Amino acid sequence: MKNIPLLLMLLFSTFLYSQEEKPESQEKLEEVKVSANKKGIKKSLIKVTNTSIMTSKELLKAACCNLAESFETNPSIDVNFSDALTGTKQIKMLGLTSPYLMITEENIPSVRGASQAYGLSFTPGTWVESIQVTKGAGSVVNGYESISGQINTELIKPFGDIPFFLNAYGSTDSRYELNTHFNKKLSDKWATSLYIHGNTRVAKNDMNDDGFLDNPLGKQINLVNRWQYSNETTGWVSFVNFKYMNDEKQTGEYDFNPEIDKLTTNYWGSEINTERFDFTSKVGYVFKDMPYQSIGFQNAFSNHNQKSYFGLNQYNIKQQSYYSNLIFNSIINNTMNKFATGLNYTYDAYDEFVNTNDVSRIDNSAGAFFEYTYDNADNFSFILGGRFDYHNRLGAFVTPRLHVRYNPWEKSVFRLSAGRGKRAANIFAENQQLFASSRAFSVLDTNGKIYDLNPEIAWNYGISFTQNFILFGKSADVTLDFYRTDFQNQAVVDVMQSPQAVLFYDLKGKSYANSLQLDFNYEIIKHLNLRTAYKYYDIATDYLSGNFQRPLQAKHRLFGNLEYATHISDKGQQWRLDATINWLGRQLLPYIASNPVQDRLPEFSPSFSTFNMQITAQQSSTFEIYFGGENIGNYRQINAIIGANNPFGTNFDTSIVYAPVFGQMFYAGLRFKIK
């Protein structure tokens, strides 16, 4: 249940067949069995960029209820809770949060602007066919905003889908989900899919007895209708998508009743209600007499409307966006020299209110790009790209990007990349967790054009080496990569000055992020695979009160994943087991030392580990059940909410979360298919 763009699946198989001579010289062809060991995460040795592909196999290794929860088994992505109330999971790559990633859906920007805080939870996991995770600056074809990487999801294609799919899920934290997929091939050229997703959490839970809900009550309805047209005779292909989503969350004190307590001091409470509509279209044409030449036209419109309050803080944002991208692909002389060029346009209208302050604005940009690819069809290739954009607030600027791939010897690859990214920081939408506190918001600069701040500009540099080899007769691989991000300017979110304030200002000094990762993967025995990783982060920023490591960011992390699957029987029966452990070192916490003793935390959090496991029992090729648990060791953060006994006081803060709040969570579900 996730996306897969251009690479499908690698089959490692050996075909064995035999011939027998009969007395009458007749030949009989014996039965041929093809066995395949498909990897859940694929890393290519010939792709220029440092990209891993999470296939549908990987996405079934955990419950994967939505996109934010799809990365639990991917060592390149860090998954953390953003606060102690909403249950929202935040992802990081190279130590930087999701706003520094370009998140696209079928190569159209998706999670951005108003949807940064909760947008990853708006794509159900069953819709996704595969996910491409690219470290470092992305392609200029997709835009200029990518700084630390790009995540692209590919939805299930109507022509490749089955007639019916059902997924039902329930968990001990009272979360229930239902997904149904309907697919119909109308002709040899047209196919359509209708996906219906609903989830709800109806029971209140307060496992740490602080008087606040550990997870929000809520419900979501999510619909998508996809149409695909393909005509191999003429070379035309097209996709059209219609989406509608309505998401409601309620959280706060256990006894909070929004009908009588909303925006009062009776009980502290919060509601976050979001309604969203999306329309996207993609039209492509492959020239019949020149199959290496094509043209594509992408268009997307979205209307995102969030109304919310956090205690006495109100935050409402409506974003209407239009995106258009025209791409032409061809070659220069031969297929060793390829290029992509085109034009794109982006329009964003924000109606945004922070309490009574109107911070609405309109952003628009137009740009042109050119990307050249050289590939000697052997051991060397590179991509050199650049784009020129004019933005009404960011001004006119150039974005260069470079990716190089070299295979020094067999089963190895060496990569390097460098690129520049520029973006407008949506400081309120991206930091909504801070509204659920008593901190006063202050913007210290006055000369910028985005909330009085200047645009964020950063350079990212990276180097990576991968070697595949045989160890004790079994396949193994090791990858070492290092990336550095240097900010020329950054919208600094300062929680190191005072526990009663959050300050926003342009960078005064230096800010950088160093990320080192070592991966080791090994097939221990047939069907039993081990995936491990060590990550080291050195992320520091000059704040007004000094230079500090990034708060709530562990310097050291360890990851381990073990997967086992039995042989699939003739009846399609199989057992699969997946176990994942994460260890996080200590994390610097935001400054709250000036609070009274009862409302303080230590300077650093303790180190801790979490353990997740899932068992899947496939009864046939059409039906399977799964059950598992998250945080099985039941580690919970003590004092996740500062000042919980006086939520309208000056020390209240729900944003200092470094570990799970709920504790153990167990779940079960089923999947049913009609093929």
XYZ file of C-alpha atoms in Angstrom:
675
model
C 0.000 0.000 0.000
C 2.377 2.688 -1.140
C 3.839 4.265 -4.187
C 6.189 3.161 -6.842
C 7.094 5.580 -9.671
C 9.383 4.392 -12.387
C 11.071 1.423 -10.723
C 8.715 -1.478 -10.046
C 10.421 -4.348 -8.330
C 13.755 -6.060 -8.705
C 13.546 -9.813 -9.072
C 16.514 -11.823 -7.917
C 15.722 -15.096 -9.587
C 17.343 -18.008 -11.318
C 15.404 -19.858 -13.959
C 15.944 -23.571 -13.924
C 14.516 -25.771 -16.578
C 15.374 -29.194 -17.803
C 14.725 -31.334 -20.826
C 14.152 -35.061 -20.969
C 14.476 -37.123 -24.128
C 11.671 -39.606 -24.556
C 11.990 -42.843 -26.489
C 9.943 -41.321 -29.311
C 12.280 -38.302 -29.303
C 9.518 -36.186 -27.739
C 10.688 -33.438 -25.453
C 8.881 -32.575 -22.236
C 9.314 -29.187 -20.586
C 9.412 -29.555 -16.831
C 7.561 -27.144 -14.522
C 9.436 -23.922 -13.888
C 9.188 -22.145 -10.539
C 10.373 -18.574 -10.171
C 11.273 -17.455 -6.684
C 11.866 -13.827 -5.822
C 13.226 -12.046 -2.789
C 11.782 -8.569 -3.014
C 13.308 -5.921 -0.801
C 11.037 -3.516 1.030
C 13.486 -0.617 0.604
C 15.404 -0.500 -2.653
C 18.609 1.393 -3.297
C 19.859 1.590 -6.835
C 23.533 1.462 -7.760
C 22.908 3.287 -11.049
C 20.576 6.117 -10.021
C 22.344 9.487 -9.831
C 20.589 10.794 -6.737
C 20.750 9.206 -3.284
C 17.212 7.847 -3.475
C 15.639 4.895 -1.710
C 12.262 3.500 -2.725
C 9.849 2.161 -0.135
C 7.719 -0.442 -1.889
C 4.325 -1.813 -0.911
C 6.108 -4.629 0.925
C 7.776 -2.123 3.250
C 4.580 -0.234 3.854
C 2.840 -3.382 5.084
C 5.443 -3.882 7.835
C 3.586 -1.499 10.144
C 0.016 -0.298 10.515
C 0.799 2.735 8.279
C -2.519 4.421 8.873
C -1.325 7.594 7.166
C 1.724 8.995 5.443
C 3.254 10.369 8.666
C 3.278 6.835 10.114
C 4.794 5.211 7.037
C 8.434 5.882 7.950
C 8.756 3.910 11.184
C 10.892 1.270 9.431
C 12.927 3.664 7.267
C 16.263 4.577 8.886
C 16.632 7.736 6.767
C 13.581 9.382 8.359
C 13.193 10.261 12.034
C 9.642 10.166 13.398
C 8.725 12.052 16.585
C 5.603 13.413 18.248
C 5.276 17.166 17.794
C 3.459 17.827 21.080
C 1.744 16.200 24.045
C -1.831 16.761 22.851
C -2.573 16.210 19.175
C -0.835 12.860 18.607
C 0.659 14.370 15.447
C 3.839 12.740 14.216
C 6.568 14.960 12.825
C 9.236 13.711 10.444
C 12.806 14.878 10.033
C 15.480 14.206 7.446
C 19.137 15.069 7.976
C 17.996 16.416 11.341
C 15.757 19.099 9.815
C 11.981 19.182 10.130
C 9.548 18.619 7.278
C 9.285 22.275 6.130
C 12.838 21.895 4.800
C 11.762 18.874 2.764
C 9.927 19.098 -0.521
C 6.974 16.758 -0.077
C 5.254 15.900 -3.343
C 2.502 13.613 -4.511
C 3.228 12.187 -7.939
C 5.788 14.997 -8.332
C 3.302 17.782 -7.552
C 4.009 19.741 -4.310
C 1.490 18.652 -1.671
C 2.366 19.227 2.015
C 3.299 22.917 2.159
C 2.123 26.192 3.636
C -1.002 25.791 5.769
C -0.789 21.982 5.736
C 2.734 21.693 7.160
C 1.674 20.745 10.691
C -0.919 18.071 9.929
C -0.744 17.481 6.167
C 1.111 14.163 6.364
C -1.877 12.695 8.218
C -4.198 13.635 5.342
C -2.958 10.852 3.011
C -4.136 7.384 4.121
C -1.483 4.708 3.865
C -3.585 2.344 1.752
C -3.687 4.880 -1.088
C 0.072 4.834 -1.499
C 1.859 2.499 -3.885
C 5.441 3.537 -3.090
C 7.499 6.355 -1.603
C 10.719 7.809 -2.987
C 13.025 9.323 -0.361
C 15.855 11.480 -1.750
C 18.544 12.908 0.499
C 20.021 16.305 -0.261
C 18.821 18.995 -2.621
C 16.204 17.653 -5.014
C 15.620 18.215 -8.704
C 15.097 21.747 -10.027
C 12.168 20.371 -12.060
C 10.087 20.180 -8.877
C 10.898 23.635 -7.524
C 13.348 25.685 -5.484
C 12.160 24.967 -1.917
C 13.906 21.638 -1.268
C 16.803 22.007 1.193
C 17.368 18.741 3.067
C 15.641 16.372 0.659
C 12.503 15.312 -1.137
C 9.772 12.773 -0.385
C 7.570 11.794 -3.307
C 4.574 9.493 -2.933
C 3.079 7.574 -5.808
C -0.573 6.644 -5.430
C -1.976 3.375 -6.725
C -2.700 3.675 -10.443
C -6.210 2.789 -11.691
C -4.844 0.566 -14.476
C -2.723 -1.342 -11.967
C -5.328 -1.620 -9.216
C -7.616 -4.501 -8.260
C -11.447 -4.270 -8.361
C -11.911 -4.095 -4.573
C -9.808 -3.659 -1.449
C -10.863 -3.408 2.198
C -8.715 -2.546 5.212
C -10.102 -2.346 8.749
C -8.038 -1.310 11.788
C -8.565 -0.858 15.511
C -6.225 -0.050 18.398
C -6.174 0.091 22.178
C -6.023 3.882 22.087
C -9.579 3.762 20.682
C -8.610 4.602 17.121
C -10.601 2.898 14.386
C -10.123 3.112 10.634
C -11.822 1.780 7.541
C -10.500 1.963 3.986
C -12.330 0.782 0.905
C -11.015 0.932 -2.659
C -13.171 0.448 -5.736
C -11.583 0.191 -9.164
C -13.111 -0.175 -12.605
C -11.462 -0.548 -16.008
C -13.944 1.157 -18.318
C -12.123 0.268 -21.536
C -8.648 -0.455 -22.808
C -7.944 3.287 -22.534
C -9.866 4.429 -19.425
C -9.826 3.300 -15.788
C -11.104 4.906 -12.602
C -10.713 4.377 -8.845
C -12.708 5.565 -5.858
C -11.055 5.461 -2.430
C -13.011 6.063 0.770
C -11.231 6.484 4.100
C -12.691 7.136 7.528
C -11.138 7.169 10.975
C -12.311 8.082 14.434
C -11.164 8.095 18.039
C -14.098 8.072 20.418
C -12.771 7.247 23.901
C -10.803 9.465 26.246
C -7.417 8.272 27.526
C -5.216 9.793 30.206
C -2.565 7.176 30.864
C -0.207 9.501 32.772
C -2.915 10.974 35.039
C -2.084 14.612 34.307
C -5.704 15.549 33.623
C -5.161 15.927 29.852
C -6.043 13.617 26.981
C -3.022 11.731 25.669
C -4.539 11.592 22.170
C -7.245 13.744 20.633
C -10.808 12.737 20.039
C -11.546 13.110 16.379
C -12.877 11.912 13.091
C -11.820 12.183 9.478
C -13.512 11.465 6.178
C -11.257 11.357 3.139
C -12.255 10.684 -0.475
C -10.382 10.521 -3.750
C -11.580 9.779 -7.267
C -8.823 9.015 -9.789
C -9.112 8.766 -13.556
C -6.409 7.407 -15.831
C -6.255 7.552 -19.622
C -3.610 5.713 -21.636
C -3.381 5.327 -25.390
C -0.243 3.542 -26.557
C -1.206 4.058 -30.183
C -1.214 7.841 -30.033
C 1.240 8.302 -27.125
C -1.141 10.241 -24.882
C -1.477 9.554 -21.135
C -3.419 11.456 -18.497
C -4.337 11.415 -14.793
C -7.099 13.426 -13.122
C -7.702 13.416 -9.343
C -10.487 14.857 -7.205
C -9.997 14.845 -3.426
C -12.074 15.909 -0.451
C -11.044 15.708 3.201
C -12.642 16.811 6.460
C -10.694 16.346 9.676
C -11.836 17.256 13.200
C -9.759 17.012 16.382
C -10.612 17.810 19.993
C -8.055 17.697 22.773
C -7.244 19.313 26.090
C -8.304 18.589 29.652
C -10.188 15.363 30.277
C -13.341 17.198 31.414
C -13.290 19.803 28.638
C -16.627 20.130 26.808
C -16.359 22.366 23.728
C -20.064 23.174 23.741
C -19.770 25.076 27.015
C -16.015 25.503 27.647
C -14.720 26.761 24.280
C -12.516 29.869 24.697
C -13.268 30.053 28.424
C -11.152 29.347 31.492
C -13.510 26.637 32.760
C -11.257 23.933 31.326
C -8.374 24.176 28.856
C -9.307 22.728 25.486
C -8.547 22.817 21.798
C -10.288 22.039 18.520
C -8.598 21.814 15.123
C -11.023 21.475 12.224
C -9.722 21.281 8.657
C -11.580 21.002 5.382
C -9.634 20.536 2.175
C -10.368 20.101 -1.528
C -7.770 19.201 -4.165
C -7.857 18.870 -7.911
C -4.814 17.705 -9.896
C -4.302 16.837 -13.537
C -1.360 15.476 -15.497
C -1.282 15.224 -19.279
C 1.673 13.694 -21.129
C 2.556 12.948 -24.704
C 5.354 10.698 -25.961
C 6.351 11.435 -29.552
C 5.731 8.297 -31.610
C 8.746 8.645 -33.878
C 11.001 9.803 -31.010
C 10.223 7.728 -27.894
C 12.934 9.523 -25.918
C 11.092 12.822 -26.366
C 8.016 13.780 -24.363
C 6.084 16.728 -23.032
C 4.036 16.920 -19.844
C 1.698 19.461 -18.291
C 0.848 19.350 -14.563
C -1.832 21.434 -12.849
C -3.038 21.461 -9.261
C -5.564 23.492 -7.295
C -6.143 23.190 -3.553
C -8.384 24.887 -1.015
C -7.254 24.335 2.581
C -9.341 25.808 5.406
C -8.338 25.322 9.055
C -10.221 26.800 11.991
C -8.667 26.165 15.384
C -8.149 27.367 18.908
C -5.724 26.310 21.639
C -7.010 27.341 25.044
C -7.504 31.093 24.599
C -5.285 31.307 21.497
C -7.126 31.333 18.181
C -5.512 30.407 14.883
C -7.360 30.332 11.570
C -5.754 29.875 8.172
C -7.177 29.434 4.709
C -4.884 28.780 1.770
C -5.952 28.700 -1.865
C -3.194 27.486 -4.163
C -2.623 26.940 -7.846
C 0.417 25.164 -9.294
C 1.291 24.629 -12.940
C 4.340 22.960 -14.469
C 5.180 22.433 -18.152
C 8.016 19.947 -18.793
C 9.742 18.981 -22.032
C 12.165 16.022 -22.130
C 14.518 15.158 -24.996
C 18.114 14.262 -25.870
C 21.129 16.019 -27.332
C 22.570 13.933 -30.207
C 22.189 10.610 -28.358
C 20.630 9.066 -25.264
C 23.811 9.624 -23.260
C 22.878 13.305 -23.172
C 19.365 14.046 -21.922
C 17.705 17.213 -20.760
C 14.497 18.458 -19.199
C 13.340 22.042 -19.439
C 10.171 23.921 -18.719
C 8.201 26.652 -17.009
C 6.148 26.714 -13.845
C 3.884 29.057 -11.930
C 2.707 29.028 -8.306
C 0.012 31.126 -6.634
C -0.829 31.071 -2.901
C -3.473 33.237 -1.229
C -3.344 33.065 2.585
C -6.157 34.324 4.821
C -4.422 33.966 8.178
C -5.389 35.243 11.607
C -3.356 34.845 14.804
C -5.863 35.739 17.499
C -7.063 39.136 16.211
C -3.961 39.872 14.123
C -4.481 39.665 10.377
C -1.280 38.340 8.745
C -2.841 37.470 5.381
C -0.806 37.690 2.190
C -0.638 36.628 -1.433
C 2.458 34.912 -2.832
C 3.106 34.159 -6.472
C 6.125 33.058 -8.443
C 7.064 32.201 -12.012
C 10.155 30.303 -13.035
C 12.047 28.492 -15.752
C 14.357 25.501 -15.341
C 16.859 23.458 -17.315
C 18.342 20.150 -16.204
C 21.030 18.273 -18.122
C 21.807 14.582 -17.519
C 24.908 12.792 -18.764
C 25.137 9.004 -18.474
C 27.917 6.948 -20.091
C 25.732 3.835 -19.663
C 28.439 2.305 -17.504
C 29.964 3.754 -14.366
C 29.504 7.526 -14.456
C 26.611 9.961 -14.655
C 25.686 13.390 -13.394
C 22.753 15.794 -13.316
C 23.394 19.518 -13.542
C 20.369 21.728 -13.143
C 19.456 25.326 -12.599
C 16.367 27.443 -12.450
C 15.533 31.130 -12.422
C 12.493 32.338 -10.484
C 10.833 35.612 -9.686
C 8.746 35.696 -6.500
C 6.817 38.754 -5.348
C 8.326 38.417 -1.842
C 11.533 36.451 -2.342
C 12.610 38.509 -5.353
C 14.541 37.209 -8.372
C 16.999 34.396 -7.705
C 18.853 31.455 -9.218
C 18.797 27.888 -7.869
C 21.689 25.595 -8.900
C 21.752 21.837 -8.190
C 24.353 19.134 -8.934
C 24.276 15.339 -8.461
C 27.129 12.995 -9.424
C 27.268 9.187 -9.472
C 30.392 7.055 -9.938
C 30.790 3.277 -9.654
C 34.464 2.750 -8.772
C 34.207 -1.047 -8.791
C 31.624 -3.820 -8.895
C 28.531 -3.505 -6.695
C 29.521 -0.113 -5.363
C 28.453 3.468 -5.891
C 29.867 6.810 -4.845
C 27.622 9.893 -4.936
C 27.956 13.557 -4.207
C 25.476 16.401 -4.374
C 25.287 20.140 -3.817
C 22.470 22.582 -4.142
C 20.794 25.744 -2.954
C 17.280 26.101 -1.606
C 15.143 29.107 -0.789
C 11.777 29.292 0.925
C 9.321 31.507 2.759
C 8.920 30.260 6.328
C 5.277 30.095 7.413
C 6.243 30.628 11.031
C 2.770 30.237 12.561
C 1.494 27.311 10.477
C 4.766 25.421 10.958
C 4.897 25.957 14.728
C 1.289 25.442 15.770
C 2.318 23.259 18.702
C 3.533 26.433 20.426
C 0.004 27.869 20.493
C -0.777 25.185 23.093
C 1.324 27.016 25.656
C 1.445 30.299 27.533
C 4.317 31.575 25.406
C 3.907 35.018 23.880
C 4.735 35.173 20.161
C 7.108 37.967 19.134
C 8.636 38.781 15.746
C 11.736 40.878 16.365
C 12.608 41.937 12.812
C 10.678 44.515 10.805
C 12.354 44.754 7.385
C 11.348 41.473 5.770
C 8.414 40.745 3.479
C 7.213 37.494 5.096
C 5.883 38.230 8.609
C 8.567 40.976 8.633
C 11.234 38.300 8.120
C 13.493 37.594 5.165
C 13.408 34.335 3.176
C 15.319 31.288 4.355
C 18.328 30.420 2.186
C 20.525 27.374 2.629
C 23.169 25.315 0.816
C 23.214 21.553 1.173
C 26.263 19.387 0.413
C 26.415 15.614 0.591
C 28.576 12.593 -0.061
C 27.541 8.936 0.008
C 29.128 5.530 -0.563
C 27.358 2.153 -0.877
C 28.929 -1.284 -1.214
C 27.029 -4.533 -1.779
C 28.861 -7.766 -0.943
C 28.523 -11.396 0.130
C 29.128 -12.211 3.797
C 29.175 -15.882 4.879
C 27.338 -16.772 1.692
C 24.523 -14.236 2.243
C 23.929 -10.831 0.695
C 24.838 -7.715 2.640
C 25.327 -4.017 2.005
C 26.760 -1.057 3.830
C 26.158 2.653 3.209
C 27.910 5.649 4.696
C 26.719 9.153 3.962
C 27.416 12.630 5.288
C 25.404 15.780 4.593
C 25.861 19.358 5.703
C 23.356 22.192 5.491
C 24.614 25.769 5.865
C 22.016 28.479 6.329
C 22.731 31.881 4.825
C 19.544 33.026 6.496
C 17.034 31.239 8.681
C 13.785 32.169 10.383
C 15.018 31.292 13.875
C 12.402 29.877 16.256
C 13.902 30.776 19.636
C 12.643 28.885 22.681
C 15.972 29.277 24.495
C 15.385 32.825 25.743
C 12.430 32.472 28.103
C 9.822 29.798 28.960
C 7.150 32.487 28.599
C 8.077 33.534 25.045
C 8.894 32.279 21.571
C 10.899 34.681 19.448
C 11.097 34.757 15.657
C 13.933 36.595 13.975
C 16.355 36.425 11.077
C 19.552 34.511 11.743
C 22.186 36.580 13.551
C 25.287 34.487 13.091
C 25.630 30.879 12.014
C 23.272 27.955 11.698
C 24.199 24.544 10.318
C 23.162 20.901 10.361
C 25.614 17.998 10.010
C 24.214 14.511 9.502
C 26.252 11.290 9.455
C 24.552 7.933 8.856
C 25.943 4.412 8.670
C 23.639 1.629 7.421
C 24.315 -2.103 7.495
C 21.853 -4.604 6.040
C 22.269 -8.372 6.069
C 20.320 -11.469 5.082
C 21.020 -13.633 8.129
C 19.351 -16.709 6.703
C 16.859 -17.162 3.916
C 13.741 -15.048 4.615
C 15.340 -13.445 7.720
C 16.747 -9.947 7.112
C 18.415 -7.457 9.417
C 18.500 -3.693 8.826
C 20.554 -1.454 11.129
C 21.631 2.185 11.200
C 23.559 4.618 13.360
C 22.924 8.346 12.994
C 24.894 11.255 14.373
C 23.572 14.816 14.266
C 25.415 18.033 14.960
C 22.850 20.810 14.504
C 23.588 24.210 16.028
C 22.228 27.741 15.749
C 23.296 31.100 17.110
C 20.436 32.332 19.308
C 20.249 35.678 21.098
C 21.370 33.981 24.313
C 24.200 31.977 22.737
C 24.978 29.049 20.478
C 22.946 25.909 21.201
C 22.349 22.538 19.677
C 18.870 22.200 18.160
C 16.373 21.595 21.008
C 14.527 18.261 21.005
C 17.062 16.689 18.647
C 19.088 13.672 19.775
C 22.742 13.737 18.714
C 22.914 9.946 18.594
C 20.294 7.504 17.303
C 20.358 3.747 16.727
C 17.902 1.860 14.549
C 17.319 -1.853 14.050
C 14.728 -3.752 12.068
C 14.317 -7.518 11.792
C 11.944 -9.070 9.279
C 11.038 -12.703 8.771
C 8.619 -14.317 6.336
C 7.760 -17.951 5.835
C 7.538 -19.517 2.399
C 4.244 -18.823 0.612
C 2.273 -22.047 0.360
C 0.387 -23.225 -2.705
C -2.772 -21.821 -1.101
C -1.148 -18.413 -0.680
C -0.645 -18.751 3.076
C 2.255 -16.990 4.780
C 3.363 -15.646 8.169
C 5.362 -12.408 8.399
C 7.007 -10.914 11.453
C 8.587 -7.468 11.700
C 10.269 -5.931 14.732
C 11.797 -2.449 14.991
C 13.817 -0.882 17.776
C 14.841 2.763 18.068
C 17.261 4.151 20.620
C 17.543 7.901 21.083
C 20.310 9.609 23.005
C 19.723 12.560 25.269
C 18.173 15.713 23.832
C 18.639 19.354 24.765
C 15.340 20.716 26.050
C 14.024 24.275 25.595
C 15.042 26.653 28.357
C 12.626 26.642 31.300
C 15.119 26.941 34.200
C 13.561 30.239 35.354
C 10.236 28.511 36.085
C 9.324 27.508 39.649
C 10.876 24.199 40.667
C 7.689 22.179 40.110
C 7.473 23.417 36.503
C 11.039 22.712 35.441
C 12.675 19.954 33.447
C 16.354 19.011 33.399
C 18.572 20.602 30.761
C 18.747 17.319 28.847
C 16.246 14.508 28.463
C 17.267 10.951 29.355
C 18.075 8.506 26.582
C 15.426 5.888 25.876
C 14.356 3.226 23.420
C 11.093 2.074 21.845
C 10.166 -1.307 20.430
C 7.486 -1.996 17.797
C 6.382 -5.333 16.386
C 3.820 -6.626 13.903
C 2.730 -10.155 12.927
C 0.810 -10.724 9.711
C -1.073 -13.932 8.981
C -1.847 -14.182 5.291
C -4.647 -16.711 4.930
C -4.746 -16.585 1.134
C -3.812 -14.309 -1.722
C -6.975 -12.304 -0.989
C -7.228 -12.179 2.828
C -4.874 -11.472 5.714
C -5.023 -10.317 9.315
C -2.361 -8.428 11.231
C -1.759 -7.466 14.824
C 1.039 -5.642 16.549
C 2.159 -3.134 19.096
C 3.991 0.159 19.326
C 6.188 1.208 22.239
C 5.778 -2.282 23.678
C 8.304 -1.490 26.407
C 5.838 1.159 27.645
C 8.334 4.019 27.907
C 6.568 7.286 28.711
C 7.754 10.810 29.215
C 7.299 12.094 32.744
C 5.806 15.599 32.983
C 5.011 15.836 29.287
C 2.852 18.906 30.014
C 4.508 21.677 31.995
C 2.117 23.400 34.399
C -0.697 20.923 33.762
C -2.292 21.812 37.118
C -2.660 25.470 36.033
C -3.179 25.515 32.250
C -4.052 29.205 32.139
C -1.003 30.162 34.162
C 2.266 31.602 32.875
C 4.214 28.326 32.831
C 1.863 26.089 30.812
C 3.564 24.337 27.875
C 2.629 21.175 25.936
C 5.335 21.457 23.270
C 8.341 20.031 25.138
C 7.887 16.417 24.064
C 10.899 14.168 23.537
C 9.308 10.724 24.051
C 5.940 8.911 23.796
C 3.158 10.152 26.036
C 0.545 7.400 25.688
C 2.709 4.369 26.441
C 1.957 0.928 25.022
C -0.428 0.710 22.083
C -1.651 -2.516 20.514
C -3.650 -2.861 17.326
C -5.213 -5.379 14.956
C -6.606 -5.240 11.468
C -7.531 -7.133 8.339
C -7.057 -6.728 4.596
C -9.363 -8.221 1.999
C -8.958 -8.129 -1.794
C -11.045 -9.084 -4.785
C -8.702 -9.575 -7.714
